[in-house]
Amino acid sequence: MAPQQRKPHVCRNPDLIRGVGKYSRSKMYHKRGLWAIKAKNGGAFPKHEKQAVAAAPSEKPPKFYPADDVKKPLVNKRKARPTKLRASITPGTVLIILAGRFKGKRVVFLKQLTSGLLLVTGPFKINGVPLRRVNQSYVIATSTKVDISGVNVEKFDDKYFGKKVEKKKKKGEGEFFEAEKEEKNTLPQDKKDDQKSVDAALIQSIEAVPDLKSYLGARFSLKAGMKPHELVF
Amino acid sequence: MPFKRYVEIGRVALVNYGKDYGKLVVIVDVIDQNRALVDAPDMVRGQMNFKRLTLTDIKIDIKRVPNKKTLVAALEAADVKNKWESSSWGRKLIVQKKRASLNDFDRFKIMLAKIKKAGVVRQELSKLKKETTC
């Protein structure tokens, strides 16, 4: 026999209109079977003994009363969670970036980070967009999907993209300035390797679809006659 | 310039306004000067103002207010669907719908195809030009 499925219990006293039930108090008394419960208990409704309340520990009067009444802040039970992801954005979706230096670029979506930002990659070889974070609001999701199964994006999180904090050196400003600038301009080699490893699998699945590579390499722009509210992306 | 398409029982019309916009319907009865009783295989038979209908060239053979079954059979017999889809008006509507439903990727592919086609045409044209100038 299949596990016993309980039928959802229908309400005993359906509403005729809001606030008015179908059955009167006396009918409901009968329906609920209170008469049977009373009969079982010898004429009176079964009662529980009141549990003895443990004597509250005697509170000492406070030593200090504040001069003015301080208002307590209201209770806030909201939890921080990443922005709700649009249903049209799934891993592998091609997105169109709308703002920033990569505006118009068509880019592949990898995953949503805990901050709510979307992790995205060009791939770099195809259109010059590196592994990057992008806000959902500045993005149009197209209905084109790329197969993303061969890509491992576990190691990327918001910390990976954070700015590196460097120890300040106050002495010898003149000479140090130039040296620091040279260091900052180059990307660390491990980030370049990460980009390559993510893109390798992606580019394979992109080349499997005809024209997709040149599609991702081209920028999106509105031409004459295109009405954004009528376009299907 | 006499009229060619008449409102008659069996006239197929295109709905041009309202909830059933774009559907092909058959006029099954005339209610009064402004309204007709109209029916289609996928809708409940109901009245429509003539202003909401655009008459087509297609007419089917039915009696006044037929059953749904008879209507569907008559539509099949007259092959309305194929006649409509092969007519230039019907083909235009199909192309319009297709264009409206194009994906961003589809539009890109079409752009590439257009450029390719224009290239081929231009090559042929230049060949022909060479022949005539010589």
Coordinates of C-alpha atoms in Angstrom, one line a residue:
Chain A
M1 CA 0.0 0.0 0.0
A2 CA 1.2 3.5 -0.7
P3 CA 2.1 5.5 2.4
Q4 CA -1.2 6.7 3.9
Q5 CA -2.1 10.1 2.3
R6 CA -4.3 12.2 4.4
K7 CA -7.0 14.0 2.5
P8 CA -6.7 17.7 3.3
H9 CA -9.4 18.3 5.9
V10 CA -12.3 20.5 4.6
C11 CA -13.4 23.2 7.0
R12 CA -16.3 22.2 9.2
N13 CA -18.0 25.6 9.1
P14 CA -17.7 27.0 5.6
D15 CA -18.1 30.8 5.2
L16 CA -21.4 32.0 3.6
I17 CA -19.8 35.4 3.4
R18 CA -16.8 36.8 5.3
G19 CA -17.7 36.8 9.0
V20 CA -20.8 34.6 8.7
G21 CA -20.5 30.8 9.0
K22 CA -23.0 28.3 7.6
Y23 CA -23.7 26.6 10.9
S24 CA -24.9 28.1 14.2
R25 CA -23.3 27.7 17.5
S26 CA -25.5 24.8 18.6
K27 CA -25.0 23.0 15.3
M28 CA -21.3 23.4 15.6
Y29 CA -21.4 22.1 19.1
H30 CA -22.9 19.0 17.7
K31 CA -20.6 18.8 14.7
R32 CA -17.4 19.1 16.8
G33 CA -18.6 16.2 18.9
L34 CA -18.3 18.1 22.2
W35 CA -21.3 16.2 23.5
A36 CA -19.3 12.9 22.9
I37 CA -16.2 14.3 24.6
K38 CA -18.3 15.3 27.6
A39 CA -20.1 12.0 27.7
K40 CA -16.8 10.2 27.7
N41 CA -15.6 12.3 30.6
G42 CA -18.7 11.9 32.7
G43 CA -20.7 15.0 32.1
A44 CA -18.1 17.7 32.2
F45 CA -15.5 18.8 29.7
P46 CA -12.0 17.3 30.5
K47 CA -9.8 19.8 32.3
H48 CA -6.1 20.0 32.7
E49 CA -4.6 20.8 36.1
K50 CA -2.9 24.2 36.0
Q51 CA 0.8 23.7 36.1
A52 CA 2.3 25.1 39.2
V53 CA 4.1 28.3 38.2
A54 CA 7.7 28.3 39.5
A55 CA 8.2 31.3 41.7
A56 CA 10.0 34.0 39.7
P57 CA 13.4 34.8 41.2
S58 CA 12.9 38.0 43.2
E59 CA 14.1 41.0 41.2
K60 CA 16.2 43.6 42.9
P61 CA 15.2 47.2 42.2
P62 CA 17.7 48.6 39.6
K63 CA 20.5 50.8 41.0
F64 CA 20.3 53.3 38.1
Y65 CA 17.4 54.9 36.4
P66 CA 18.2 56.9 33.2
A67 CA 17.2 60.6 33.4
D68 CA 15.2 60.5 30.1
D69 CA 13.2 57.6 28.7
V70 CA 15.3 56.0 26.0
K71 CA 13.3 54.6 23.0
K72 CA 14.0 51.0 22.1
P73 CA 14.6 50.5 18.4
L74 CA 11.9 48.4 16.6
V75 CA 12.5 44.7 16.1
N76 CA 14.0 44.0 12.6
K77 CA 13.9 40.3 11.6
R78 CA 15.0 40.8 8.0
K79 CA 17.8 38.7 6.8
A80 CA 20.4 39.8 4.2
R81 CA 20.2 37.6 1.2
P82 CA 21.5 38.0 -2.4
T83 CA 19.3 39.9 -4.9
K84 CA 16.6 37.7 -6.4
L85 CA 17.8 36.5 -9.7
R86 CA 15.5 37.0 -12.7
A87 CA 14.0 33.8 -13.9
S88 CA 15.4 34.5 -17.4
I89 CA 19.0 34.4 -16.1
T90 CA 20.3 30.8 -15.6
P91 CA 24.0 29.6 -15.7
G92 CA 25.1 29.8 -19.4
T93 CA 22.8 32.6 -20.4
V94 CA 24.2 35.2 -22.8
L95 CA 23.7 38.6 -21.3
I96 CA 24.1 42.1 -22.8
I97 CA 25.9 44.5 -20.6
L98 CA 24.3 47.9 -20.7
A99 CA 26.7 50.2 -18.8
G100 CA 30.4 50.6 -18.0
R101 CA 33.4 50.2 -20.3
F102 CA 31.9 46.9 -21.7
K103 CA 28.5 48.3 -22.6
G104 CA 26.9 46.5 -25.5
K105 CA 29.1 43.4 -25.0
R106 CA 27.5 40.1 -25.1
V107 CA 28.8 38.0 -22.3
V108 CA 28.3 34.5 -20.7
F109 CA 26.7 34.3 -17.2
L110 CA 28.4 31.9 -14.9
K111 CA 26.9 32.2 -11.4
Q112 CA 25.4 34.6 -8.9
L113 CA 27.8 35.5 -6.0
T114 CA 26.7 35.9 -2.4
S115 CA 26.7 39.7 -2.7
G116 CA 24.0 39.4 -5.4
L117 CA 26.3 40.4 -8.3
L118 CA 26.5 38.2 -11.3
L119 CA 29.8 36.5 -12.2
V120 CA 30.4 36.9 -15.9
T121 CA 33.1 36.1 -18.5
G122 CA 33.5 37.2 -22.2
P123 CA 35.2 34.7 -22.8
F124 CA 38.2 36.9 -22.7
K125 CA 39.7 35.6 -26.0
I126 CA 36.4 36.3 -27.8
N127 CA 35.4 39.8 -26.7
G128 CA 37.9 41.0 -24.2
V129 CA 35.6 40.8 -21.2
P130 CA 37.5 39.1 -18.3
L131 CA 36.0 37.3 -15.3
R132 CA 34.0 40.1 -13.9
R133 CA 31.2 41.0 -11.6
V134 CA 28.2 42.8 -13.0
N135 CA 25.0 44.0 -11.5
Q136 CA 21.8 42.4 -12.5
S137 CA 20.1 45.7 -13.2
Y138 CA 22.6 46.7 -15.8
V139 CA 22.0 43.6 -17.9
I140 CA 19.6 42.3 -20.5
A141 CA 19.2 38.6 -20.5
T142 CA 18.8 37.0 -23.9
S143 CA 17.2 33.7 -24.4
T144 CA 20.4 32.2 -25.9
K145 CA 22.1 29.7 -23.6
V146 CA 25.6 28.3 -23.7
D147 CA 26.5 24.8 -22.4
I148 CA 28.4 25.6 -19.2
S149 CA 28.7 22.1 -17.7
G150 CA 32.5 21.8 -18.3
V151 CA 33.3 24.9 -16.3
N152 CA 34.2 24.9 -12.6
V153 CA 33.3 28.2 -10.9
E154 CA 33.4 27.0 -7.3
K155 CA 36.5 29.0 -6.3
F156 CA 35.2 32.5 -7.3
D157 CA 33.5 34.6 -4.7
D158 CA 33.4 38.3 -3.8
K159 CA 36.7 38.2 -1.9
Y160 CA 38.5 37.1 -5.1
F161 CA 37.4 40.4 -6.7
G162 CA 38.0 42.7 -3.8
K163 CA 40.7 45.3 -3.9
K164 CA 44.1 44.2 -2.5
V165 CA 45.0 46.0 0.7
E166 CA 48.6 47.1 0.7
K167 CA 50.6 48.1 3.7
K168 CA 51.3 51.8 3.7
K169 CA 54.9 53.0 3.6
K170 CA 55.2 56.6 4.7
K171 CA 59.0 57.0 4.3
G172 CA 60.7 57.8 1.1
E173 CA 57.7 58.9 -1.0
G174 CA 59.5 60.1 -4.1
E175 CA 61.3 56.8 -5.0
F176 CA 58.6 54.5 -3.8
F177 CA 55.8 56.1 -6.0
E178 CA 57.2 54.9 -9.3
A179 CA 57.9 51.4 -8.0
E180 CA 54.4 50.9 -6.6
K181 CA 52.8 52.1 -9.8
E182 CA 54.6 49.5 -11.9
E183 CA 53.6 46.7 -9.6
K184 CA 49.9 47.7 -9.6
N185 CA 49.4 47.8 -13.3
T186 CA 50.0 44.1 -14.1
L187 CA 47.5 41.4 -13.3
P188 CA 48.9 38.6 -11.1
Q189 CA 49.6 35.4 -13.1
D190 CA 47.2 33.2 -11.1
K191 CA 44.3 35.4 -12.2
K192 CA 45.3 35.0 -15.8
D193 CA 45.5 31.3 -15.3
D194 CA 42.0 31.2 -13.8
Q195 CA 40.7 33.1 -16.8
K196 CA 42.3 30.6 -19.2
S197 CA 41.0 27.6 -17.4
V198 CA 37.4 28.9 -17.2
D199 CA 37.5 30.0 -20.8
A200 CA 39.0 26.8 -22.2
A201 CA 35.9 24.7 -21.6
L202 CA 33.5 27.5 -22.5
I203 CA 35.1 28.3 -25.9
Q204 CA 34.8 24.6 -26.8
S205 CA 31.1 24.6 -26.2
I206 CA 30.7 28.0 -27.9
E207 CA 32.5 26.8 -31.1
A208 CA 30.1 23.9 -31.3
V209 CA 27.3 26.3 -32.2
P210 CA 27.7 28.0 -35.6
D211 CA 28.0 31.8 -35.6
L212 CA 27.9 32.0 -31.8
K213 CA 31.6 33.0 -31.5
S214 CA 31.1 36.0 -33.8
Y215 CA 27.9 36.8 -32.0
L216 CA 29.7 37.1 -28.7
G217 CA 32.4 39.1 -30.4
A218 CA 30.0 41.7 -31.7
R219 CA 28.5 44.5 -29.6
F220 CA 24.8 45.1 -29.4
S221 CA 23.4 48.4 -30.5
L222 CA 20.0 49.8 -31.3
K223 CA 19.5 50.4 -35.0
A224 CA 16.9 52.4 -36.9
G225 CA 13.5 50.9 -36.5
M226 CA 14.3 48.7 -33.5
K227 CA 11.8 49.3 -30.7
P228 CA 13.1 48.0 -27.4
H229 CA 9.7 47.4 -25.9
E230 CA 8.8 45.2 -28.9
L231 CA 12.1 43.4 -29.2
V232 CA 12.3 39.8 -28.1
F233 CA 15.7 39.1 -26.5
Chain B
M1 CA -15.0 49.9 -58.9
P2 CA -17.7 47.5 -57.7
F3 CA -17.3 45.5 -54.5
K4 CA -15.7 42.1 -54.8
R5 CA -15.8 40.7 -51.2
Y6 CA -19.3 40.5 -49.8
V7 CA -20.5 39.8 -46.3
E8 CA -22.3 36.5 -46.7
I9 CA -22.7 33.3 -44.7
G10 CA -19.5 31.4 -45.1
R11 CA -17.2 34.4 -45.7
V12 CA -13.9 34.0 -44.0
A13 CA -12.7 37.2 -42.3
L14 CA -9.7 38.3 -40.3
V15 CA -10.3 39.8 -36.9
N16 CA -8.4 43.2 -36.7
Y17 CA -9.3 44.4 -33.2
G18 CA -9.9 43.0 -29.8
K19 CA -9.2 39.8 -27.9
D20 CA -9.2 37.6 -30.9
Y21 CA -6.9 39.8 -32.9
G22 CA -5.3 38.1 -35.9
K23 CA -7.7 35.1 -36.0
L24 CA -9.5 33.8 -39.0
V25 CA -13.2 33.5 -38.4
V26 CA -16.2 32.5 -40.5
I27 CA -19.3 34.6 -40.7
V28 CA -22.2 32.2 -39.9
D29 CA -25.0 34.6 -39.6
V30 CA -25.8 38.3 -39.8
I31 CA -27.4 39.8 -36.8
D32 CA -28.2 43.3 -37.9
Q33 CA -26.7 46.1 -40.0
N34 CA -23.6 46.3 -37.8
R35 CA -23.0 42.9 -36.4
A36 CA -22.4 39.3 -37.5
L37 CA -22.4 36.0 -35.7
V38 CA -19.0 34.6 -36.1
D39 CA -17.4 31.3 -35.4
A40 CA -14.0 29.6 -35.6
P41 CA -12.7 26.1 -34.6
D42 CA -10.9 27.4 -31.5
M43 CA -13.4 30.0 -30.1
V44 CA -16.9 30.1 -28.8
R45 CA -19.4 31.3 -31.4
G46 CA -20.2 34.9 -30.7
Q47 CA -21.1 38.3 -32.2
M48 CA -18.7 40.8 -33.7
N49 CA -19.1 44.2 -35.2
F50 CA -18.2 44.3 -38.8
K51 CA -15.7 47.1 -38.0
R52 CA -13.7 44.5 -36.2
L53 CA -13.5 42.2 -39.3
T54 CA -11.6 42.5 -42.5
L55 CA -13.1 40.3 -45.2
T56 CA -10.9 37.9 -47.1
D57 CA -11.3 36.4 -50.6
I58 CA -12.0 33.0 -49.1
K59 CA -15.6 31.7 -48.8
I60 CA -16.8 28.3 -47.6
D61 CA -20.0 26.4 -48.3
I62 CA -22.1 26.3 -45.1
K63 CA -25.7 26.7 -44.1
R64 CA -26.8 29.4 -41.7
V65 CA -25.3 28.8 -38.2
P66 CA -23.9 25.3 -38.5
N67 CA -22.7 23.0 -35.7
K68 CA -19.1 23.2 -34.7
K69 CA -18.5 19.8 -36.2
T70 CA -20.1 20.8 -39.5
L71 CA -18.2 24.0 -39.6
V72 CA -14.8 22.3 -38.9
A73 CA -15.6 19.8 -41.7
A74 CA -16.5 22.5 -44.1
L75 CA -13.3 24.4 -43.3
E76 CA -11.3 21.2 -43.9
A77 CA -13.2 20.5 -47.2
A78 CA -12.5 24.0 -48.5
D79 CA -8.8 23.8 -47.3
V80 CA -9.0 27.3 -45.9
K81 CA -5.8 27.0 -43.8
N82 CA -3.6 26.2 -46.8
K83 CA -5.3 28.7 -49.1
W84 CA -4.8 31.4 -46.5
E85 CA -1.2 30.5 -45.8
S86 CA -0.3 30.4 -49.5
S87 CA -2.0 33.7 -50.3
S88 CA 0.2 36.8 -50.3
W89 CA -1.7 38.4 -47.4
G90 CA -1.4 35.2 -45.3
R91 CA 2.3 34.9 -46.1
K92 CA 2.9 38.5 -45.1
L93 CA 1.3 37.9 -41.7
I94 CA 3.4 34.8 -41.1
V95 CA 6.6 36.7 -41.9
Q96 CA 5.5 39.6 -39.6
K97 CA 4.9 37.1 -36.8
K98 CA 8.2 35.4 -37.4
R99 CA 10.1 38.7 -37.4
A100 CA 8.5 39.8 -34.2
S101 CA 9.5 36.6 -32.4
L102 CA 13.1 36.8 -33.4
N103 CA 15.8 36.3 -30.7
D104 CA 18.8 38.6 -30.5
F105 CA 21.0 35.8 -31.8
D106 CA 18.5 35.2 -34.7
R107 CA 18.7 38.8 -35.6
F108 CA 22.5 38.6 -35.7
K109 CA 22.4 35.5 -37.9
I110 CA 20.0 37.2 -40.3
M111 CA 22.3 40.2 -40.5
L112 CA 25.2 37.9 -41.5
A113 CA 23.0 36.2 -44.1
K114 CA 21.9 39.5 -45.5
I115 CA 25.5 40.7 -45.8
K116 CA 26.5 37.4 -47.5
K117 CA 23.6 37.6 -49.9
A118 CA 24.4 41.2 -50.8
G119 CA 28.0 40.2 -51.5
V120 CA 26.9 37.5 -53.9
V121 CA 24.5 39.8 -55.7
R122 CA 27.1 42.5 -56.0
Q123 CA 29.6 40.0 -57.5
E124 CA 27.1 38.9 -60.1
L125 CA 26.2 42.5 -60.9
S126 CA 29.8 43.5 -61.4
K127 CA 30.3 40.5 -63.7
L128 CA 27.3 41.6 -65.8
K129 CA 28.6 45.2 -65.8
K130 CA 31.9 44.1 -67.1
E131 CA 30.3 42.2 -70.0
T132 CA 28.2 45.1 -71.1
T133 CA 30.9 47.8 -71.0
C134 CA 33.2 45.6 -73.1

